[in-house]
PDB file of C-alpha atoms in Angstrom:
ATOM      1  CA  UNK G   6      25.887 110.585  31.691  1.00  0.00           C
ATOM      2  CA  UNK G   7      28.470 108.245  33.226  1.00  0.00           C
ATOM      3  CA  UNK G   8      28.317 105.851  30.247  1.00  0.00           C
ATOM      4  CA  UNK G   9      28.793 108.797  27.875  1.00  0.00           C
ATOM      5  CA  UNK G  10      31.910 109.982  29.740  1.00  0.00           C
ATOM      6  CA  UNK G  11      33.352 106.408  29.693  1.00  0.00           C
ATOM      7  CA  UNK G  12      32.653 106.128  25.964  1.00  0.00           C
ATOM      8  CA  UNK G  13      34.407 109.471  25.348  1.00  0.00           C
ATOM      9  CA  UNK G  14      37.448 108.362  27.335  1.00  0.00           C
ATOM     10  CA  UNK G  15      37.657 105.046  25.520  1.00  0.00           C
ATOM     11  CA  UNK G  16      37.369 106.846  22.179  1.00  0.00           C
ATOM     12  CA  UNK G  17      40.040 109.313  23.159  1.00  0.00           C
ATOM     13  CA  UNK G  18      42.435 106.494  24.153  1.00  0.00           C
ATOM     14  CA  UNK G  19      41.836 104.718  20.844  1.00  0.00           C
ATOM     15  CA  UNK G  20      42.588 107.883  18.911  1.00  0.00           C
ATOM     16  CA  UNK G  21      45.873 108.273  20.788  1.00  0.00           C
ATOM     17  CA  UNK G  22      46.815 104.620  20.087  1.00  0.00           C
ATOM     18  CA  UNK G  23      46.066 105.055  16.383  1.00  0.00           C
ATOM     19  CA  UNK G  24      48.111 108.268  16.368  1.00  0.00           C
ATOM     20  CA  UNK G  25      51.226 106.557  17.704  1.00  0.00           C
ATOM     21  CA  UNK G  26      50.803 103.557  15.403  1.00  0.00           C
ATOM     22  CA  UNK G  27      49.352 101.040  17.767  1.00  0.00           C
ATOM     23  CA  UNK G  28      46.408  98.913  16.719  1.00  0.00           C
ATOM     24  CA  UNK G  29      44.597  95.795  17.904  1.00  0.00           C
ATOM     25  CA  UNK G  30      45.857  92.644  16.238  1.00  0.00           C
ATOM     26  CA  UNK G  31      44.256  89.354  15.241  1.00  0.00           C
ATOM     27  CA  UNK G  32      45.885  86.592  17.323  1.00  0.00           C
ATOM     28  CA  UNK G  33      44.625  83.811  15.011  1.00  0.00           C
ATOM     29  CA  UNK G  34      46.793  84.776  12.024  1.00  0.00           C
ATOM     30  CA  UNK G  35      50.426  83.724  11.422  1.00  0.00           C
ATOM     31  CA  UNK G  36      52.827  84.670  12.762  1.00  0.00           C
ATOM     32  CA  UNK G  37      50.814  86.425  15.449  1.00  0.00           C
ATOM     33  CA  UNK G  38      49.383  83.191  16.754  1.00  0.00           C
ATOM     34  CA  UNK G  39      52.921  82.310  17.826  1.00  0.00           C
ATOM     35  CA  UNK G  40      52.766  85.082  20.451  1.00  0.00           C
ATOM     36  CA  UNK G  41      51.989  84.232  24.068  1.00  0.00           C
ATOM     37  CA  UNK G  42      51.282  86.230  27.228  1.00  0.00           C
ATOM     38  CA  UNK G  43      53.502  85.439  30.181  1.00  0.00           C
ATOM     39  CA  UNK G  44      52.382  85.900  33.811  1.00  0.00           C
ATOM     40  CA  UNK G  45      54.982  85.842  36.576  1.00  0.00           C
ATOM     41  CA  UNK G  46      53.965  84.669  40.066  1.00  0.00           C
ATOM     42  CA  UNK G  47      55.663  87.647  41.701  1.00  0.00           C
ATOM     43  CA  UNK G  48      54.044  89.835  44.337  1.00  0.00           C
ATOM     44  CA  UNK G  49      53.219  92.515  41.770  1.00  0.00           C
ATOM     45  CA  UNK G  50      51.935  89.917  39.306  1.00  0.00           C
ATOM     46  CA  UNK G  51      53.979  91.293  36.448  1.00  0.00           C
ATOM     47  CA  UNK G  52      53.327  90.250  32.837  1.00  0.00           C
ATOM     48  CA  UNK G  53      55.394  90.052  29.698  1.00  0.00           C
ATOM     49  CA  UNK G  54      55.214  88.726  26.200  1.00  0.00           C
ATOM     50  CA  UNK G  55      56.903  85.769  24.479  1.00  0.00           C
ATOM     51  CA  UNK G  56      56.587  83.723  21.348  1.00  0.00           C
ATOM     52  CA  UNK G  57      56.822  80.146  20.125  1.00  0.00           C
ATOM     53  CA  UNK G  58      60.086  80.045  18.156  1.00  0.00           C
ATOM     54  CA  UNK G  59      59.811  76.350  17.277  1.00  0.00           C
ATOM     55  CA  UNK G  60      58.449  73.168  18.764  1.00  0.00           C
ATOM     56  CA  UNK G  61      58.936  73.102  22.551  1.00  0.00           C
ATOM     57  CA  UNK G  62      60.580  76.508  22.760  1.00  0.00           C
ATOM     58  CA  UNK G  63      59.074  79.820  23.894  1.00  0.00           C
ATOM     59  CA  UNK G  64      61.462  82.781  23.775  1.00  0.00           C
ATOM     60  CA  UNK G  65      61.167  86.010  25.796  1.00  0.00           C
ATOM     61  CA  UNK G  66      63.297  88.658  27.502  1.00  0.00           C
ATOM     62  CA  UNK G  67      65.441  87.484  30.396  1.00  0.00           C
ATOM     63  CA  UNK G  68      64.052  90.050  32.818  1.00  0.00           C
ATOM     64  CA  UNK G  69      60.539  88.718  32.260  1.00  0.00           C
ATOM     65  CA  UNK G  70      61.570  85.326  33.644  1.00  0.00           C
ATOM     66  CA  UNK G  71      63.650  86.858  36.424  1.00  0.00           C
ATOM     67  CA  UNK G  72      60.568  88.589  37.853  1.00  0.00           C
ATOM     68  CA  UNK G  73      58.950  85.314  38.718  1.00  0.00           C
ATOM     69  CA  UNK G  74      59.371  83.637  42.131  1.00  0.00           C
ATOM     70  CA  UNK G  75      58.807  79.975  41.294  1.00  0.00           C
ATOM     71  CA  UNK G  76      56.762  79.677  38.040  1.00  0.00           C
ATOM     72  CA  UNK G  77      55.418  81.294  34.896  1.00  0.00           C
ATOM     73  CA  UNK G  78      52.007  80.920  33.399  1.00  0.00           C
ATOM     74  CA  UNK G  79      51.972  80.858  29.591  1.00  0.00           C
ATOM     75  CA  UNK G  80      48.743  81.935  27.938  1.00  0.00           C
ATOM     76  CA  UNK G  81      48.452  80.870  24.295  1.00  0.00           C
ATOM     77  CA  UNK G  82      46.542  82.656  21.569  1.00  0.00           C
ATOM     78  CA  UNK G  83      43.682  80.121  21.795  1.00  0.00           C
ATOM     79  CA  UNK G  84      43.195  80.856  25.512  1.00  0.00           C
ATOM     80  CA  UNK G  85      44.756  77.744  26.905  1.00  0.00           C
ATOM     81  CA  UNK G  86      47.463  78.050  29.611  1.00  0.00           C
ATOM     82  CA  UNK G  87      50.490  76.143  30.800  1.00  0.00           C
ATOM     83  CA  UNK G  88      52.516  76.475  33.983  1.00  0.00           C
ATOM     84  CA  UNK G  89      56.287  76.227  33.829  1.00  0.00           C
ATOM     85  CA  UNK G  90      58.714  76.193  36.763  1.00  0.00           C
ATOM     86  CA  UNK G  91      61.394  78.848  36.407  1.00  0.00           C
ATOM     87  CA  UNK G  92      64.089  76.368  37.307  1.00  0.00           C
ATOM     88  CA  UNK G  93      63.410  74.699  33.914  1.00  0.00           C
ATOM     89  CA  UNK G  94      63.944  77.942  32.051  1.00  0.00           C
ATOM     90  CA  UNK G  95      67.278  78.833  30.423  1.00  0.00           C
ATOM     91  CA  UNK G  96      68.295  82.456  30.982  1.00  0.00           C
ATOM     92  CA  UNK G  97      71.173  84.086  29.093  1.00  0.00           C
ATOM     93  CA  UNK G  98      73.943  85.636  31.217  1.00  0.00           C
ATOM     94  CA  UNK G  99      75.020  87.801  28.340  1.00  0.00           C
ATOM     95  CA  UNK G 100      71.819  88.943  26.549  1.00  0.00           C
ATOM     96  CA  UNK G 101      68.301  89.889  27.592  1.00  0.00           C
ATOM     97  CA  UNK G 102      67.005  86.558  26.350  1.00  0.00           C
ATOM     98  CA  UNK G 103      65.439  83.473  27.953  1.00  0.00           C
ATOM     99  CA  UNK G 104      64.021  80.187  26.764  1.00  0.00           C
ATOM    100  CA  UNK G 105      60.957  78.557  28.342  1.00  0.00           C
ATOM    101  CA  UNK G 106      60.393  74.827  27.625  1.00  0.00           C
ATOM    102  CA  UNK G 107      56.714  74.150  26.831  1.00  0.00           C
ATOM    103  CA  UNK G 108      54.444  71.317  25.762  1.00  0.00           C
ATOM    104  CA  UNK G 109      51.304  73.040  24.514  1.00  0.00           C
ATOM    105  CA  UNK G 110      52.913  74.525  21.436  1.00  0.00           C
ATOM    106  CA  UNK G 111      50.848  73.138  18.552  1.00  0.00           C
ATOM    107  CA  UNK G 112      49.854  76.658  17.546  1.00  0.00           C
ATOM    108  CA  UNK G 113      51.838  78.853  15.203  1.00  0.00           C
ATOM    109  CA  UNK G 114      54.595  78.268  12.667  1.00  0.00           C
ATOM    110  CA  UNK G 115      58.381  77.753  12.880  1.00  0.00           C
ATOM    111  CA  UNK G 116      59.838  81.265  12.604  1.00  0.00           C
ATOM    112  CA  UNK G 117      62.618  82.194  10.205  1.00  0.00           C
ATOM    113  CA  UNK G 118      65.388  84.629  11.211  1.00  0.00           C
ATOM    114  CA  UNK G 119      66.422  87.618   9.164  1.00  0.00           C
ATOM    115  CA  UNK G 120      70.092  88.430   9.826  1.00  0.00           C
ATOM    116  CA  UNK G 121      70.161  91.629   7.740  1.00  0.00           C
ATOM    117  CA  UNK G 122      69.639  94.903   9.645  1.00  0.00           C
ATOM    118  CA  UNK G 123      69.272  97.901   7.352  1.00  0.00           C
ATOM    119  CA  UNK G 124      68.737 101.337   8.875  1.00  0.00           C
ATOM    120  CA  UNK G 125      65.341 102.630   7.775  1.00  0.00           C
ATOM    121  CA  UNK G 126      63.885  99.173   7.162  1.00  0.00           C
ATOM    122  CA  UNK G 127      60.213  98.896   8.192  1.00  0.00           C
ATOM    123  CA  UNK G 128      59.444  96.558  11.080  1.00  0.00           C
ATOM    124  CA  UNK G 129      56.578  95.700  13.381  1.00  0.00           C
ATOM    125  CA  UNK G 130      56.085  94.067  16.739  1.00  0.00           C
ATOM    126  CA  UNK G 131      53.075  92.551  18.481  1.00  0.00           C
ATOM    127  CA  UNK G 132      52.525  91.734  22.155  1.00  0.00           C
ATOM    128  CA  UNK G 133      50.416  92.087  25.270  1.00  0.00           C
ATOM    129  CA  UNK G 134      51.102  95.506  26.738  1.00  0.00           C
ATOM    130  CA  UNK G 135      50.365  96.376  30.369  1.00  0.00           C
ATOM    131  CA  UNK G 136      47.374  94.472  31.820  1.00  0.00           C
ATOM    132  CA  UNK G 137      45.112  94.860  28.801  1.00  0.00           C
ATOM    133  CA  UNK G 138      45.137  91.141  27.924  1.00  0.00           C
ATOM    134  CA  UNK G 139      44.667  92.033  24.249  1.00  0.00           C
ATOM    135  CA  UNK G 140      47.227  91.508  21.468  1.00  0.00           C
ATOM    136  CA  UNK G 141      48.324  94.781  19.830  1.00  0.00           C
ATOM    137  CA  UNK G 142      50.571  95.552  16.940  1.00  0.00           C
ATOM    138  CA  UNK G 143      52.798  98.610  16.387  1.00  0.00           C
ATOM    139  CA  UNK G 144      55.088  99.592  13.512  1.00  0.00           C
ATOM    140  CA  UNK G 145      58.331 101.484  13.077  1.00  0.00           C
ATOM    141  CA  UNK G 146      61.771 101.350  11.450  1.00  0.00           C
ATOM    142  CA  UNK G 147      65.283 100.188  12.347  1.00  0.00           C
ATOM    143  CA  UNK G 148      67.128 103.288  13.607  1.00  0.00           C
ATOM    144  CA  UNK G 149      70.681 101.965  14.154  1.00  0.00           C
ATOM    145  CA  UNK G 150      73.198  99.298  13.346  1.00  0.00           C
ATOM    146  CA  UNK G 151      73.705  96.474  15.813  1.00  0.00           C
ATOM    147  CA  UNK G 152      75.568  97.971  18.776  1.00  0.00           C
ATOM    148  CA  UNK G 153      76.455  97.107  22.375  1.00  0.00           C
ATOM    149  CA  UNK G 154      76.127  98.991  25.665  1.00  0.00           C
ATOM    150  CA  UNK G 155      77.636  97.941  29.026  1.00  0.00           C
ATOM    151  CA  UNK G 156      74.495  96.035  30.057  1.00  0.00           C
ATOM    152  CA  UNK G 157      72.909  95.483  26.670  1.00  0.00           C
ATOM    153  CA  UNK G 158      74.875  93.524  24.095  1.00  0.00           C
ATOM    154  CA  UNK G 159      74.187  93.135  20.339  1.00  0.00           C
ATOM    155  CA  UNK G 160      71.047  95.264  20.214  1.00  0.00           C
ATOM    156  CA  UNK G 161      69.698  97.764  17.715  1.00  0.00           C
ATOM    157  CA  UNK G 162      67.475 100.770  18.258  1.00  0.00           C
ATOM    158  CA  UNK G 163      64.043 101.569  16.781  1.00  0.00           C
ATOM    159  CA  UNK G 164      61.359 104.221  16.921  1.00  0.00           C
ATOM    160  CA  UNK G 165      58.802 101.423  17.316  1.00  0.00           C
ATOM    161  CA  UNK G 166      56.460 102.252  20.232  1.00  0.00           C
ATOM    162  CA  UNK G 167      56.181  99.784  23.106  1.00  0.00           C
ATOM    163  CA  UNK G 168      54.991 100.039  26.702  1.00  0.00           C
ATOM    164  CA  UNK G 169      55.170  97.927  29.868  1.00  0.00           C
ATOM    165  CA  UNK G 170      54.279  94.271  29.169  1.00  0.00           C
ATOM    166  CA  UNK G 171      55.806  94.300  25.673  1.00  0.00           C
ATOM    167  CA  UNK G 172      59.129  92.970  26.817  1.00  0.00           C
ATOM    168  CA  UNK G 173      59.936  89.691  25.041  1.00  0.00           C
ATOM    169  CA  UNK G 174      57.735  90.543  22.037  1.00  0.00           C
ATOM    170  CA  UNK G 175      58.983  89.291  18.646  1.00  0.00           C
ATOM    171  CA  UNK G 176      59.980  91.978  16.081  1.00  0.00           C
ATOM    172  CA  UNK G 177      59.257  91.094  12.433  1.00  0.00           C
ATOM    173  CA  UNK G 178      60.106  92.563   9.043  1.00  0.00           C
ATOM    174  CA  UNK G 179      57.353  92.898   6.516  1.00  0.00           C
ATOM    175  CA  UNK G 180      58.049  89.392   5.147  1.00  0.00           C
ATOM    176  CA  UNK G 181      57.253  88.053   8.674  1.00  0.00           C
ATOM    177  CA  UNK G 182      60.811  87.018   9.340  1.00  0.00           C
ATOM    178  CA  UNK G 183      62.035  87.516  12.885  1.00  0.00           C
ATOM    179  CA  UNK G 184      64.546  90.389  13.267  1.00  0.00           C
ATOM    180  CA  UNK G 185      64.723  90.713  17.039  1.00  0.00           C
ATOM    181  CA  UNK G 186      63.149  90.593  20.507  1.00  0.00           C
ATOM    182  CA  UNK G 187      61.921  93.628  22.426  1.00  0.00           C
ATOM    183  CA  UNK G 188      64.157  94.376  25.421  1.00  0.00           C
ATOM    184  CA  UNK G 189      63.335  97.779  26.860  1.00  0.00           C
ATOM    185  CA  UNK G 190      62.514 101.390  26.120  1.00  0.00           C
ATOM    186  CA  UNK G 191      64.425 104.603  26.970  1.00  0.00           C
ATOM    187  CA  UNK G 192      62.506 107.817  26.366  1.00  0.00           C
ATOM    188  CA  UNK G 193      61.354 107.513  22.694  1.00  0.00           C
ATOM    189  CA  UNK G 194      63.803 104.754  21.707  1.00  0.00           C
ATOM    190  CA  UNK G 195      63.080 101.030  21.890  1.00  0.00           C
ATOM    191  CA  UNK G 196      65.981  98.592  22.413  1.00  0.00           C
ATOM    192  CA  UNK G 197      65.731  95.334  20.483  1.00  0.00           C
ATOM    193  CA  UNK G 198      67.918  92.286  20.913  1.00  0.00           C
ATOM    194  CA  UNK G 199      69.336  91.372  17.520  1.00  0.00           C
ATOM    195  CA  UNK G 200      69.159  88.006  15.676  1.00  0.00           C
ATOM    196  CA  UNK G 201      72.980  87.842  16.053  1.00  0.00           C
ATOM    197  CA  UNK G 202      72.514  87.596  19.811  1.00  0.00           C
ATOM    198  CA  UNK G 203      69.481  85.282  19.409  1.00  0.00           C
ATOM    199  CA  UNK G 204      71.439  82.816  17.207  1.00  0.00           C
ATOM    200  CA  UNK G 205      74.331  82.703  19.697  1.00  0.00           C
ATOM    201  CA  UNK G 206      71.875  82.084  22.549  1.00  0.00           C
ATOM    202  CA  UNK G 207      69.990  79.334  20.673  1.00  0.00           C
ATOM    203  CA  UNK G 208      73.245  77.556  19.800  1.00  0.00           C
ATOM    204  CA  UNK G 209      74.513  77.784  23.392  1.00  0.00           C
TER     205      UNK G 209
END
């Protein structure tokens, strides 16, 4: 009886995930094999998502790095891990972006940026939500032009669905070009750091 109840609960959760457009992803396919899970050595043991942008560079949201005390643990799509001291990381003072220098980055491809943001354009993101430890993908559209708020600069809004642990996830268009980085979610709206901000950060 207990097993049947558990099976029903799992089935119900999967139905909900399918309804909101979330599905399990294959971490061995490009560009999804660029995506990494980030563990912070904080008291709460918080997690986030990041991605290999190019050789030696993992990008994520700044607040993911700030949650760590002394180091981050990067878990790659093939299961290997790497520890990085937070003092080696570069955190933007202007945008919710951070760069983590890594060595074990032979996986994945060099990502291309898409600088064009068209309202209504279909996009998707993939990351490691909550403590599931499984890569998931969710789809949506661009809902606004690039805008700025007092604490969030050069971002755009989307109806794409994300939850805790998705911060730092890459956002792609349907040609697999990078259009942004997941920052946060307010009610039903997801805030995504634009490639305009990303380019400025990378050139800094």
